């Protein structure tokens, strides 16, 4: 019985990245059909342990423009979509994906990031992080100071200071 290697995926509107993590893979075979049928098999290790993946991709693909690269630690496939559009998932089959299939967060981008962010377009790509616009923990009064507020605040500060001085004097007294 074959095992399933850890497989990661990410997409763009026109392609899907599939990375199969299988160090020292030998006898690598790939079959990709225009209808999206994807089959991978290989062996690894001194015992030639077989690994296999067989699933149907969400939509049709362009086999001629798809590419594969076998590395020492993984096998990377760039699968060209037949139609440039975002897929809601990798597999045609609905429901929970297989446990060995994960999102490749290193390659993942959201659909709106691919074509530029509309917010950036409207504001000319301005970097708002460099502006000191205050934060949630900044305190300010939207109505501004009212007549007498300054005097009242000064009185409260003086009372607080006097209270702290009294407390400090009590704390520093020697206790019997």
C-alpha atoms as a printed R data frame, in Angstrom:
    type eleno elety resid chain resno       x      y       z
1   ATOM     1    CA   UNK     A     1   0.000  0.000   0.000
2   ATOM     2    CA   UNK     A     2   1.260  3.472  -0.914
3   ATOM     3    CA   UNK     A     3   1.670  6.385   1.436
4   ATOM     4    CA   UNK     A     4   0.736  9.993   0.744
5   ATOM     5    CA   UNK     A     5   3.502 12.616   0.957
6   ATOM     6    CA   UNK     A     6   2.866 16.029   2.511
7   ATOM     7    CA   UNK     A     7   1.564 18.198  -0.320
8   ATOM     8    CA   UNK     A     8   1.223 21.989  -0.265
9   ATOM     9    CA   UNK     A     9  -0.615 24.223  -2.725
10  ATOM    10    CA   UNK     A    10  -1.168 27.885  -3.554
11  ATOM    11    CA   UNK     A    11  -2.716 29.649  -6.528
12  ATOM    12    CA   UNK     A    12  -2.821 32.691  -8.730
13  ATOM    13    CA   UNK     A    13  -5.617 33.464 -11.176
14  ATOM    14    CA   UNK     A    14  -3.768 31.677 -13.998
15  ATOM    15    CA   UNK     A    15  -1.815 28.909 -12.224
16  ATOM    16    CA   UNK     A    16  -1.585 26.551  -9.263
17  ATOM    17    CA   UNK     A    17   1.599 25.739  -7.347
18  ATOM    18    CA   UNK     A    18   1.777 22.187  -6.010
19  ATOM    19    CA   UNK     A    19   4.772 21.220  -3.879
20  ATOM    20    CA   UNK     A    20   5.222 17.598  -2.823
21  ATOM    21    CA   UNK     A    21   7.638 17.237   0.067
22  ATOM    22    CA   UNK     A    22   9.449 13.958  -0.483
23  ATOM    23    CA   UNK     A    23  13.228 13.974   0.121
24  ATOM    24    CA   UNK     A    24  15.397 11.812  -2.158
25  ATOM    25    CA   UNK     A    25  12.484 10.838  -4.406
26  ATOM    26    CA   UNK     A    26  13.242  8.235  -7.075
27  ATOM    27    CA   UNK     A    27  11.231  6.955 -10.042
28  ATOM    28    CA   UNK     A    28   9.099 10.101 -10.068
29  ATOM    29    CA   UNK     A    29   6.072  9.809 -12.349
30  ATOM    30    CA   UNK     A    30   3.520 12.496 -13.050
31  ATOM    31    CA   UNK     A    31   0.346 12.337 -15.033
32  ATOM    32    CA   UNK     A    32  -1.724 15.462 -15.601
33  ATOM    33    CA   UNK     A    33  -4.822 15.368 -17.784
34  ATOM    34    CA   UNK     A    34  -6.645 18.369 -19.328
35  ATOM    35    CA   UNK     A    35  -9.739 17.601 -17.218
36  ATOM    36    CA   UNK     A    36  -7.630 18.149 -14.060
37  ATOM    37    CA   UNK     A    37  -6.860 14.537 -13.151
38  ATOM    38    CA   UNK     A    38  -3.544 14.651 -11.246
39  ATOM    39    CA   UNK     A    39  -1.490 11.544 -10.473
40  ATOM    40    CA   UNK     A    40   1.933 11.409  -8.805
41  ATOM    41    CA   UNK     A    41   4.012  8.429  -7.744
42  ATOM    42    CA   UNK     A    42   7.577  7.950  -6.499
43  ATOM    43    CA   UNK     A    43   9.682  5.914  -4.105
44  ATOM    44    CA   UNK     A    44  12.130  7.016  -1.450
45  ATOM    45    CA   UNK     A    45  14.585  5.624   1.061
46  ATOM    46    CA   UNK     A    46  16.743  2.499   1.048
47  ATOM    47    CA   UNK     A    47  13.586  0.377   1.239
48  ATOM    48    CA   UNK     A    48  12.057  2.141  -1.799
49  ATOM    49    CA   UNK     A    49   8.881  3.042   0.081
50  ATOM    50    CA   UNK     A    50   6.151  3.911  -2.458
51  ATOM    51    CA   UNK     A    51   4.282  7.223  -2.280
52  ATOM    52    CA   UNK     A    52   1.299  8.162  -4.384
53  ATOM    53    CA   UNK     A    53  -1.209 10.982  -4.897
54  ATOM    54    CA   UNK     A    54  -4.275 10.747  -7.097
55  ATOM    55    CA   UNK     A    55  -6.907 13.468  -7.188
56  ATOM    56    CA   UNK     A    56  -9.015 15.590  -9.500
57  ATOM    57    CA   UNK     A    57  -8.242 19.312  -9.553
58  ATOM    58    CA   UNK     A    58 -11.054 21.836  -9.238
59  ATOM    59    CA   UNK     A    59 -11.151 22.739 -12.929
60  ATOM    60    CA   UNK     A    60  -9.518 22.080 -16.306
61  ATOM    61    CA   UNK     A    61  -5.799 22.711 -16.831
62  ATOM    62    CA   UNK     A    62  -3.425 23.395 -19.721
63  ATOM    63    CA   UNK     A    63  -1.097 20.375 -19.736
64  ATOM    64    CA   UNK     A    64   1.270 21.773 -22.404
65  ATOM    65    CA   UNK     A    65   2.077 24.924 -20.386
66  ATOM    66    CA   UNK     A    66   2.402 23.124 -17.023
67  ATOM    67    CA   UNK     A    67   5.904 22.414 -15.706
68  ATOM    68    CA   UNK     A    68   7.567 20.138 -13.140
69  ATOM    69    CA   UNK     A    69  10.894 20.284 -11.299
70  ATOM    70    CA   UNK     A    70  12.345 17.478  -9.166
71  ATOM    71    CA   UNK     A    71  14.634 18.684  -6.385
72  ATOM    72    CA   UNK     A    72  16.520 16.897  -3.620
73  ATOM    73    CA   UNK     A    73  13.856 17.583  -0.975
74  ATOM    74    CA   UNK     A    74  10.668 18.193  -2.956
75  ATOM    75    CA   UNK     A    75   8.904 18.038  -6.301
76  ATOM    76    CA   UNK     A    76   7.394 21.310  -7.543
77  ATOM    77    CA   UNK     A    77   4.642 21.536 -10.124
78  ATOM    78    CA   UNK     A    78   3.422 24.678 -11.793
79  ATOM    79    CA   UNK     A    79   0.014 23.768 -13.176
80  ATOM    80    CA   UNK     A    80  -1.352 26.244 -15.708
81  ATOM    81    CA   UNK     A    81  -5.127 26.741 -15.446
82  ATOM    82    CA   UNK     A    82  -7.140 26.407 -18.673
83  ATOM    83    CA   UNK     A    83  -9.141 29.488 -17.690
84  ATOM    84    CA   UNK     A    84  -7.745 32.424 -15.689
85  ATOM    85    CA   UNK     A    85  -9.958 32.533 -12.606
86  ATOM    86    CA   UNK     A    86  -9.612 31.912  -8.878
87  ATOM    87    CA   UNK     A    87 -10.636 28.486  -7.637
88  ATOM    88    CA   UNK     A    88 -12.547 28.222  -4.384
89  ATOM    89    CA   UNK     A    89 -10.493 25.110  -3.496
90  ATOM    90    CA   UNK     A    90  -7.853 22.843  -5.055
91  ATOM    91    CA   UNK     A    91  -9.930 19.707  -5.433
92  ATOM    92    CA   UNK     A    92 -13.140 19.208  -7.385
93  ATOM    93    CA   UNK     A    93 -14.522 17.048  -4.575
94  ATOM    94    CA   UNK     A    94 -16.300 19.136  -1.940
95  ATOM    95    CA   UNK     A    95 -15.790 18.638   1.760
96  ATOM    96    CA   UNK     A    96 -12.740 18.269   3.928
97  ATOM    97    CA   UNK     A    97  -9.490 17.886   1.937
98  ATOM    98    CA   UNK     A    98  -7.183 14.930   2.666
99  ATOM    99    CA   UNK     A    99  -4.972 15.291   5.764
100 ATOM   100    CA   UNK     A   100  -1.781 15.329   3.661
101 ATOM   101    CA   UNK     A   101  -2.939 18.372   1.631
102 ATOM   102    CA   UNK     A   102  -2.076 21.787   3.137
103 ATOM   103    CA   UNK     A   103  -2.053 25.418   2.009
104 ATOM   104    CA   UNK     A   104   1.426 26.697   1.106
105 ATOM   105    CA   UNK     A   105   1.394 29.946   3.094
106 ATOM   106    CA   UNK     A   106   4.867 30.861   1.775
107 ATOM   107    CA   UNK     A   107   3.448 31.196  -1.752
108 ATOM   108    CA   UNK     A   108  -0.140 32.115  -0.938
109 ATOM   109    CA   UNK     A   109  -1.574 35.520  -1.802
110 ATOM   110    CA   UNK     A   110  -5.175 36.650  -1.688
111 ATOM   111    CA   UNK     A   111  -7.057 37.406  -4.867
112 ATOM   112    CA   UNK     A   112  -7.091 41.164  -4.223
113 ATOM   113    CA   UNK     A   113  -3.317 41.194  -3.636
114 ATOM   114    CA   UNK     A   114  -2.613 39.766  -7.090
115 ATOM   115    CA   UNK     A   115  -4.175 42.681  -8.940
116 ATOM   116    CA   UNK     A   116  -3.113 45.348  -6.469
117 ATOM   117    CA   UNK     A   117  -5.064 46.625  -3.572
118 ATOM   118    CA   UNK     A   118  -7.856 49.047  -4.541
119 ATOM   119    CA   UNK     A   119  -7.185 51.047  -1.365
120 ATOM   120    CA   UNK     A   120  -3.570 51.574  -2.459
121 ATOM   121    CA   UNK     A   121  -4.718 52.677  -5.901
122 ATOM   122    CA   UNK     A   122  -7.102 55.264  -4.467
123 ATOM   123    CA   UNK     A   123  -4.480 56.724  -2.127
124 ATOM   124    CA   UNK     A   124  -1.466 56.451  -4.403
125 ATOM   125    CA   UNK     A   125   0.193 53.682  -2.368
126 ATOM   126    CA   UNK     A   126   0.757 56.038   0.587
127 ATOM   127    CA   UNK     A   127   2.449 54.350   3.553
128 ATOM   128    CA   UNK     A   128   0.195 55.205   6.497
129 ATOM   129    CA   UNK     A   129   2.532 53.536   9.000
130 ATOM   130    CA   UNK     A   130   4.894 56.534   8.875
131 ATOM   131    CA   UNK     A   131   2.175 58.977   9.943
132 ATOM   132    CA   UNK     A   132   1.667 59.603  13.657
133 ATOM   133    CA   UNK     A   133  -2.098 59.425  13.628
134 ATOM   134    CA   UNK     A   134  -2.544 58.291  17.229
135 ATOM   135    CA   UNK     A   135  -3.670 54.934  18.425
136 ATOM   136    CA   UNK     A   136  -6.471 53.316  20.366
137 ATOM   137    CA   UNK     A   137  -4.723 53.978  23.682
138 ATOM   138    CA   UNK     A   138  -4.212 57.706  23.045
139 ATOM   139    CA   UNK     A   139  -6.560 59.883  25.109
140 ATOM   140    CA   UNK     A   140  -8.015 63.028  23.647
141 ATOM   141    CA   UNK     A   141 -11.165 65.098  24.009
142 ATOM   142    CA   UNK     A   142 -12.961 65.609  20.695
143 ATOM   143    CA   UNK     A   143 -14.912 68.586  22.085
144 ATOM   144    CA   UNK     A   144 -11.802 70.441  23.252
145 ATOM   145    CA   UNK     A   145 -11.344 72.109  26.672
146 ATOM   146    CA   UNK     A   146 -14.357 73.803  28.222
147 ATOM   147    CA   UNK     A   147 -14.278 76.993  30.303
148 ATOM   148    CA   UNK     A   148 -13.009 76.169  33.773
149 ATOM   149    CA   UNK     A   149 -11.723 72.688  32.791
150 ATOM   150    CA   UNK     A   150  -8.099 73.802  33.112
151 ATOM   151    CA   UNK     A   151  -8.630 75.152  36.667
152 ATOM   152    CA   UNK     A   152 -10.505 72.005  37.689
153 ATOM   153    CA   UNK     A   153  -7.759 69.759  36.286
154 ATOM   154    CA   UNK     A   154  -5.074 71.742  38.165
155 ATOM   155    CA   UNK     A   155  -7.031 71.371  41.436
156 ATOM   156    CA   UNK     A   156  -7.387 67.588  40.887
157 ATOM   157    CA   UNK     A   157  -3.646 67.228  40.212
158 ATOM   158    CA   UNK     A   158  -2.812 69.201  43.370
159 ATOM   159    CA   UNK     A   159  -5.178 67.035  45.474
160 ATOM   160    CA   UNK     A   160  -3.677 63.833  44.003
161 ATOM   161    CA   UNK     A   161  -0.145 65.040  44.743
162 ATOM   162    CA   UNK     A   162  -1.075 65.963  48.323
163 ATOM   163    CA   UNK     A   163  -2.706 62.551  48.817
164 ATOM   164    CA   UNK     A   164   0.406 60.757  47.561
165 ATOM   165    CA   UNK     A   165   2.627 62.802  49.895
166 ATOM   166    CA   UNK     A   166   0.410 61.917  52.889
167 ATOM   167    CA   UNK     A   167   0.406 58.235  51.942
168 ATOM   168    CA   UNK     A   168   4.183 58.236  51.572
169 ATOM   169    CA   UNK     A   169   4.616 59.839  55.003
170 ATOM   170    CA   UNK     A   170   2.384 57.201  56.627
171 ATOM   171    CA   UNK     A   171   4.232 54.366  54.907
172 ATOM   172    CA   UNK     A   172   7.647 55.598  56.006
173 ATOM   173    CA   UNK     A   173   6.733 55.926  59.737
174 ATOM   174    CA   UNK     A   174   8.235 53.292  61.986
175 ATOM   175    CA   UNK     A   175   5.703 50.714  63.131
176 ATOM   176    CA   UNK     A   176   5.742 49.508  66.751
